[in-house]
Tab-separated table of C-alpha atoms and ligand atoms in Angstrom:
chain	number	residue	atom	x	y	z
A	1	MET	CA	-38.081	50.056	45.347
A	2	LYS	CA	-35.800	46.867	46.122
A	3	ILE	CA	-34.437	45.088	42.993
A	4	ASN	CA	-34.599	41.347	42.634
A	5	SER	CA	-31.654	40.081	41.455
A	6	ASN	CA	-33.166	36.578	40.638
A	7	LYS	CA	-36.327	38.536	38.220
A	8	ILE	CA	-35.800	39.214	34.519
A	9	VAL	CA	-38.316	40.853	32.581
A	10	ILE	CA	-38.367	40.791	28.634
A	11	LEU	CA	-39.974	43.558	26.556
A	12	SER	CA	-40.219	42.169	22.895
A	13	GLY	CA	-41.386	43.676	19.633
A	14	SER	CA	-42.259	41.773	16.114
A	15	GLY	CA	-38.450	41.809	15.431
A	16	ILE	CA	-37.794	38.855	17.892
A	17	SER	CA	-40.665	36.970	15.633
A	18	ALA	CA	-38.973	38.276	12.514
A	19	GLU	CA	-36.769	35.132	12.117
A	20	SER	CA	-39.985	32.942	12.663
A	21	GLY	CA	-40.806	34.553	9.153
A	22	LEU	CA	-43.323	37.112	10.496
A	23	PRO	CA	-43.274	40.430	9.474
A	24	THR	CA	-42.439	43.514	11.526
A	25	PHE	CA	-44.161	46.775	10.947
A	26	ARG	CA	-41.413	49.623	10.150
A	27	ASP	CA	-38.761	47.786	8.635
A	28	ALA	CA	-38.268	48.084	5.260
A	29	ASN	CA	-40.802	45.357	4.004
A	30	GLY	CA	-42.959	45.993	7.298
A	31	LEU	CA	-46.760	45.521	7.268
A	32	TRP	CA	-46.954	49.456	7.698
A	33	ARG	CA	-44.589	50.099	4.721
A	34	ASN	CA	-47.166	48.451	2.438
A	35	LEU	CA	-50.550	48.772	4.242
A	36	ASP	CA	-52.428	51.885	5.693
A	37	TRP	CA	-52.966	50.899	9.621
A	38	ARG	CA	-55.317	53.394	10.202
A	39	GLN	CA	-57.697	51.033	7.640
A	40	LEU	CA	-56.970	48.229	9.080
A	41	ALA	CA	-55.905	48.632	12.970
A	42	SER	CA	-58.253	51.579	14.416
A	43	PRO	CA	-61.493	51.702	15.668
A	44	GLU	CA	-62.155	54.078	12.337
A	45	GLY	CA	-61.198	51.112	10.021
A	46	TRP	CA	-63.259	48.868	11.839
A	47	ARG	CA	-66.290	50.649	11.876
A	48	ALA	CA	-65.945	51.718	8.055
A	49	HIS	CA	-64.991	48.279	6.668
A	50	PRO	CA	-65.281	45.558	9.275
A	51	GLU	CA	-64.970	42.897	6.585
A	52	LEU	CA	-61.567	44.378	5.454
A	53	VAL	CA	-60.429	44.256	9.126
A	54	LEU	CA	-61.435	40.743	9.490
A	55	GLU	CA	-59.602	39.649	6.711
A	56	PHE	CA	-56.246	41.469	7.536
A	57	TYR	CA	-56.307	39.480	10.867
A	58	ASN	CA	-57.592	36.393	9.523
A	59	GLU	CA	-54.318	36.277	6.664
A	60	ARG	CA	-52.081	37.402	9.959
A	61	ARG	CA	-53.608	34.631	12.113
A	62	ALA	CA	-52.958	32.093	9.514
A	63	LEU	CA	-49.162	33.179	9.020
A	64	ALA	CA	-48.508	33.264	13.005
A	65	ALA	CA	-50.086	29.887	13.188
A	66	GLN	CA	-47.751	28.418	10.674
A	67	ALA	CA	-44.809	29.862	12.232
A	68	LEU	CA	-42.452	28.441	14.461
A	69	PRO	CA	-40.677	29.709	17.526
A	70	ASN	CA	-37.049	30.537	16.945
A	71	ALA	CA	-34.034	29.948	18.893
A	72	ALA	CA	-34.356	33.381	20.649
A	73	HIS	CA	-38.157	32.287	21.534
A	74	ARG	CA	-36.734	29.458	23.024
A	75	ALA	CA	-33.886	30.685	24.931
A	76	LEU	CA	-36.121	33.076	26.616
A	77	ALA	CA	-38.245	29.914	27.647
A	78	GLU	CA	-34.999	28.222	28.891
A	79	LEU	CA	-34.234	31.204	31.328
A	80	GLN	CA	-37.497	29.973	33.508
A	81	SER	CA	-35.383	27.133	34.584
A	82	LYS	CA	-33.090	29.568	36.943
A	83	TYR	CA	-34.768	32.863	36.869
A	84	GLU	CA	-38.353	34.432	37.421
A	85	VAL	CA	-39.025	35.368	34.173
A	86	VAL	CA	-41.771	37.835	33.035
A	87	ILE	CA	-42.187	38.444	29.346
A	88	ILE	CA	-43.970	41.452	28.241
A	89	THR	CA	-44.652	41.600	24.220
A	90	GLN	CA	-46.103	44.001	21.845
A	91	ASN	CA	-46.454	40.835	19.517
A	92	VAL	CA	-49.730	39.233	19.163
A	93	ASP	CA	-48.419	35.931	18.008
A	94	ASP	CA	-48.293	33.125	20.218
A	95	LEU	CA	-44.446	32.144	19.766
A	96	HIS	CA	-43.410	33.035	23.214
A	97	GLU	CA	-46.123	30.890	24.765
A	98	ARG	CA	-45.265	27.731	22.054
A	99	ALA	CA	-41.642	28.242	22.915
A	100	GLY	CA	-42.642	27.320	26.690
A	101	SER	CA	-42.479	30.818	28.286
A	102	THR	CA	-45.298	30.673	30.730
A	103	ASN	CA	-45.614	34.327	32.279
A	104	VAL	CA	-46.629	36.648	29.135
A	105	ILE	CA	-48.005	39.895	29.195
A	106	HIS	CA	-49.685	40.729	25.791
A	107	LEU	CA	-49.787	44.460	25.650
A	108	HIS	CA	-51.615	44.616	22.143
A	109	GLY	CA	-54.058	41.579	22.575
A	110	GLU	CA	-53.625	38.096	20.831
A	111	LEU	CA	-54.189	36.891	17.360
A	112	MET	CA	-55.506	33.640	18.641
A	113	TRP	CA	-58.535	34.975	20.624
A	114	ALA	CA	-61.674	36.936	19.554
A	115	ARG	CA	-63.881	38.988	21.587
A	116	GLY	CA	-67.265	40.338	21.473
A	117	THR	CA	-67.752	44.035	20.586
A	118	SER	CA	-69.935	44.771	23.842
A	119	PRO	CA	-68.299	46.503	26.830
A	120	ARG	CA	-68.506	43.184	28.369
A	121	ARG	CA	-65.308	42.193	25.951
A	122	LEU	CA	-66.079	38.518	26.464
A	123	ARG	CA	-63.148	36.723	24.406
A	124	ARG	CA	-62.903	33.163	23.178
A	125	HIS	CA	-59.691	31.156	21.992
A	126	ILE	CA	-60.161	30.660	18.272
A	127	GLY	CA	-56.611	29.282	17.571
A	128	ALA	CA	-55.710	29.669	13.757
A	129	ALA	CA	-59.602	30.021	12.811
A	130	PRO	CA	-60.460	32.954	10.737
A	131	ILE	CA	-63.253	35.403	11.992
A	132	ARG	CA	-66.059	36.256	9.533
A	133	MET	CA	-69.167	38.444	9.809
A	134	GLY	CA	-72.040	37.190	11.373
A	135	ASP	CA	-69.732	34.916	13.792
A	136	LEU	CA	-71.085	36.204	17.080
A	137	CYS	CA	-70.122	36.247	20.572
A	138	GLU	CA	-72.469	34.720	23.154
A	139	ASP	CA	-73.645	37.999	24.107
A	140	GLY	CA	-74.955	38.164	20.562
A	141	THR	CA	-72.673	40.902	19.047
A	142	GLN	CA	-70.062	40.688	16.427
A	143	LEU	CA	-66.794	39.031	16.971
A	144	ARG	CA	-63.249	40.995	16.594
A	145	PRO	CA	-60.003	40.119	16.642
A	146	ASP	CA	-58.838	40.580	20.276
A	147	ILE	CA	-56.328	43.174	19.480
A	148	VAL	CA	-55.361	46.691	20.742
A	149	TRP	CA	-55.987	49.020	17.920
A	150	PHE	CA	-54.529	52.193	17.503
A	151	GLY	CA	-56.452	54.775	19.630
A	152	GLU	CA	-57.331	51.993	22.343
A	153	ALA	CA	-56.541	51.385	25.725
A	154	VAL	CA	-53.491	49.387	26.362
A	155	GLU	CA	-55.143	47.609	29.700
A	156	ALA	CA	-52.450	45.785	30.699
A	157	MET	CA	-50.251	48.404	31.077
A	158	GLY	CA	-50.165	48.994	34.404
A	159	LEU	CA	-49.605	45.366	35.268
A	160	ALA	CA	-46.459	45.448	32.857
A	161	GLU	CA	-45.097	48.796	34.731
A	162	GLY	CA	-45.306	46.978	38.055
A	163	GLU	CA	-43.420	43.991	36.676
A	164	MET	CA	-40.509	46.222	35.274
A	165	VAL	CA	-39.630	48.410	38.574
A	166	ASP	CA	-37.873	45.615	40.606
A	167	ALA	CA	-36.406	43.489	38.014
A	168	GLY	CA	-32.715	42.858	38.278
A	169	LYS	CA	-32.358	42.110	34.478
A	170	VAL	CA	-34.350	43.919	31.709
A	171	LEU	CA	-33.804	42.618	28.091
A	172	VAL	CA	-35.587	44.557	25.188
A	173	VAL	CA	-35.679	42.478	22.055
A	174	GLY	CA	-36.910	43.353	18.274
A	175	THR	CA	-38.630	46.649	19.149
A	176	SER	CA	-38.233	50.028	17.998
A	177	LEU	CA	-39.787	51.697	20.649
A	178	THR	CA	-41.567	54.018	18.771
A	179	VAL	CA	-44.959	53.146	19.861
A	180	TYR	CA	-46.472	54.462	23.144
A	181	PRO	CA	-47.281	53.527	25.867
A	182	ALA	CA	-45.372	50.228	25.407
A	183	ALA	CA	-42.095	52.085	24.665
A	184	SER	CA	-42.079	54.180	27.925
A	185	LEU	CA	-41.867	50.819	29.972
A	186	THR	CA	-37.843	51.215	29.314
A	187	LEU	CA	-38.008	54.081	31.846
A	188	TYR	CA	-39.374	51.909	34.587
A	189	ALA	CA	-36.459	49.982	34.906
A	190	HIS	CA	-34.304	49.963	38.072
A	191	ALA	CA	-31.563	52.537	37.707
A	192	ASP	CA	-29.173	49.483	39.191
A	193	ALA	CA	-30.992	47.174	36.819
A	194	GLU	CA	-28.425	45.494	34.168
A	195	LYS	CA	-30.177	46.545	31.135
A	196	ALA	CA	-29.627	45.516	27.428
A	197	VAL	CA	-31.525	46.313	23.945
A	198	CYS	CA	-31.331	43.937	20.814
A	199	ALA	CA	-32.186	45.411	17.372
A	200	LEU	CA	-31.055	45.810	13.727
A	201	GLU	CA	-31.071	49.136	14.323
A	202	LEU	CA	-32.534	51.935	16.753
A	203	ASP	CA	-33.064	55.606	16.256
A	204	GLU	CA	-32.053	56.250	20.076
A	205	VAL	CA	-30.775	53.693	22.462
A	206	PRO	CA	-32.457	54.024	25.707
A	207	SER	CA	-30.335	55.810	28.268
A	208	GLY	CA	-28.676	53.067	30.281
A	209	TYR	CA	-29.155	50.132	28.002
A	210	THR	CA	-26.529	48.082	26.496
A	211	MET	CA	-27.042	47.862	22.853
A	212	LEU	CA	-26.836	44.438	21.201
A	213	GLN	CA	-26.672	45.110	17.353
A	214	GLY	CA	-27.889	42.483	15.474
A	215	THR	CA	-30.759	39.609	15.419
A	216	ALA	CA	-32.531	37.988	18.151
A	217	THR	CA	-30.968	34.661	17.104
A	218	ALA	CA	-27.678	35.812	16.901
A	219	HIS	CA	-27.677	37.744	20.314
A	220	VAL	CA	-30.440	35.971	22.590
A	221	PRO	CA	-29.228	32.547	23.173
A	222	ALA	CA	-25.758	33.696	23.866
A	223	LEU	CA	-27.088	35.923	26.460
A	224	VAL	CA	-28.966	33.556	27.896
A	225	LYS	CA	-26.246	30.698	28.193
A	226	ARG	CA	-24.171	33.620	30.026
A	227	LEU	CA	-27.246	34.055	32.419
A	228	LEU	CA	-27.500	30.659	33.271
A	229	ASP	CA	-24.076	29.789	33.793
A	230	GLU	CA	-23.835	32.700	36.219
A	231	VAL	CA	-26.298	30.743	38.296
A	232	ALA	CA	-25.179	28.017	40.119
B	1	APR	N1	-33.909	40.502	15.250
B	1	APR	C1	-33.821	41.522	16.126
B	1	APR	N2	-34.650	42.621	15.903
B	1	APR	C2	-35.082	42.446	14.860
B	1	APR	C3	-35.155	41.993	13.552
B	1	APR	C4	-34.415	40.700	13.981
B	1	APR	N3	-34.197	39.489	13.345
B	1	APR	N4	-35.602	42.017	12.702
B	1	APR	C5	-35.968	43.922	12.949
B	1	APR	N5	-35.370	43.754	14.042
B	1	APR	C6	-35.880	45.073	14.896
B	1	APR	C7	-35.784	46.189	14.092
B	1	APR	O1	-34.290	46.737	14.263
B	1	APR	C8	-36.849	47.051	14.599
B	1	APR	O2	-36.358	48.145	15.960
B	1	APR	O3	-37.524	45.105	15.128
B	1	APR	C9	-37.797	46.203	15.718
B	1	APR	C10	-39.046	46.234	14.589
B	1	APR	O4	-39.705	47.377	14.728
B	1	APR	P1	-41.200	47.636	14.447
B	1	APR	O5	-41.470	47.433	13.081
B	1	APR	O6	-41.680	48.981	14.695
B	1	APR	O7	-42.057	46.789	15.331
B	1	APR	P2	-42.302	46.962	16.940
B	1	APR	O8	-41.702	47.691	17.466
B	1	APR	O9	-43.006	45.737	17.395
B	1	APR	O10	-43.837	47.653	16.901
B	1	APR	C11	-44.772	48.092	17.923
B	1	APR	O11	-46.617	49.016	16.746
B	1	APR	O12	-48.074	48.451	14.786
B	1	APR	C12	-47.747	48.673	16.308
B	1	APR	O13	-48.981	47.262	17.682
B	1	APR	C13	-48.128	47.085	16.993
B	1	APR	O14	-46.850	46.063	18.501
B	1	APR	C14	-46.880	46.868	17.497
B	1	APR	C15	-45.917	48.248	17.738
C-alpha cells in the first residue's frame, strides 16, 4: 500500500472531550465507574427499560450541547488547512464538527441524531432535543438514540480501516484502546507512518506509537503547530 504523506488520520476517544467538561468512561469518575452500561447502552437494556435509556442519553445530549470544543479539537480542525485530515472518533458528541473538522467518521454514532427502530434505520437530526417514549420515526417506529450500543455492529468500521491504511501520520488521542473493534484500528496504520498516542495513561502503548503522556490540550496544539510548520 502506497503511503500518503499529506494524509493525517486521527483516532479520538472521550479523553479529547474531557477538557470540554464531558465525562470519560473508565477514568476515576468515568460514566461506567458509576453506571451499568448493560442497563443503559445495550439492546437488552433498551428492551427492558427504554425510558431509562432515553433519559440517560437525553442527559448526555443536553450536556454535550452545552459543551464547547477545546484547544485540541480546534487544533485538529486547523490541520485541514495544509493536510488531508480524517477524524475517526469513538465519541458521540459533535465537538470535532463544531471546531471545524469536516471529515469525521463516528464509529459509535451521534448524540445529536435519533433513528427509528425498524431495519430501515431512518435517522433524524434532533440537536439537543430529548427523545421521549411515543416520539415516532416517520416509519411509525419508536425513536431511539442513533448510538451503537454494546453488542451492535460498528457499521463504519470498514470505512475507518480503509482510511487508516495509507495515512502518512496517525494520531490517537484520548482513548484507552480497550473497546473493540475500534481499538484494533491502531493495527491498520502503515508501518512507515508516523504514529503517536496521547493519553493520561495507557495500559499498553501500541507497537510503533510514540506515547505523548498528558492532556490533549497540552500535546495536540503543539503537535499541530509542528506539523503545519513542516509544510511550506
Ligand atoms: N487528555 C487526553 N487524554 C485523556 C484526558 C485528557 N484530558 N482525560 C482522559 N484521557 C484518556 C485516559 O487516559 C484514557 O486513556 O482518555 C482515555 C479515556 O478512556 P475511556 O474512558 O475508556 O474512553 P474511550 O476509550 O473513549 O471509550 C471507548 O467505550 O463505552 C464505550 O462507546 C464508548 O466510545 C466509548 C468506548
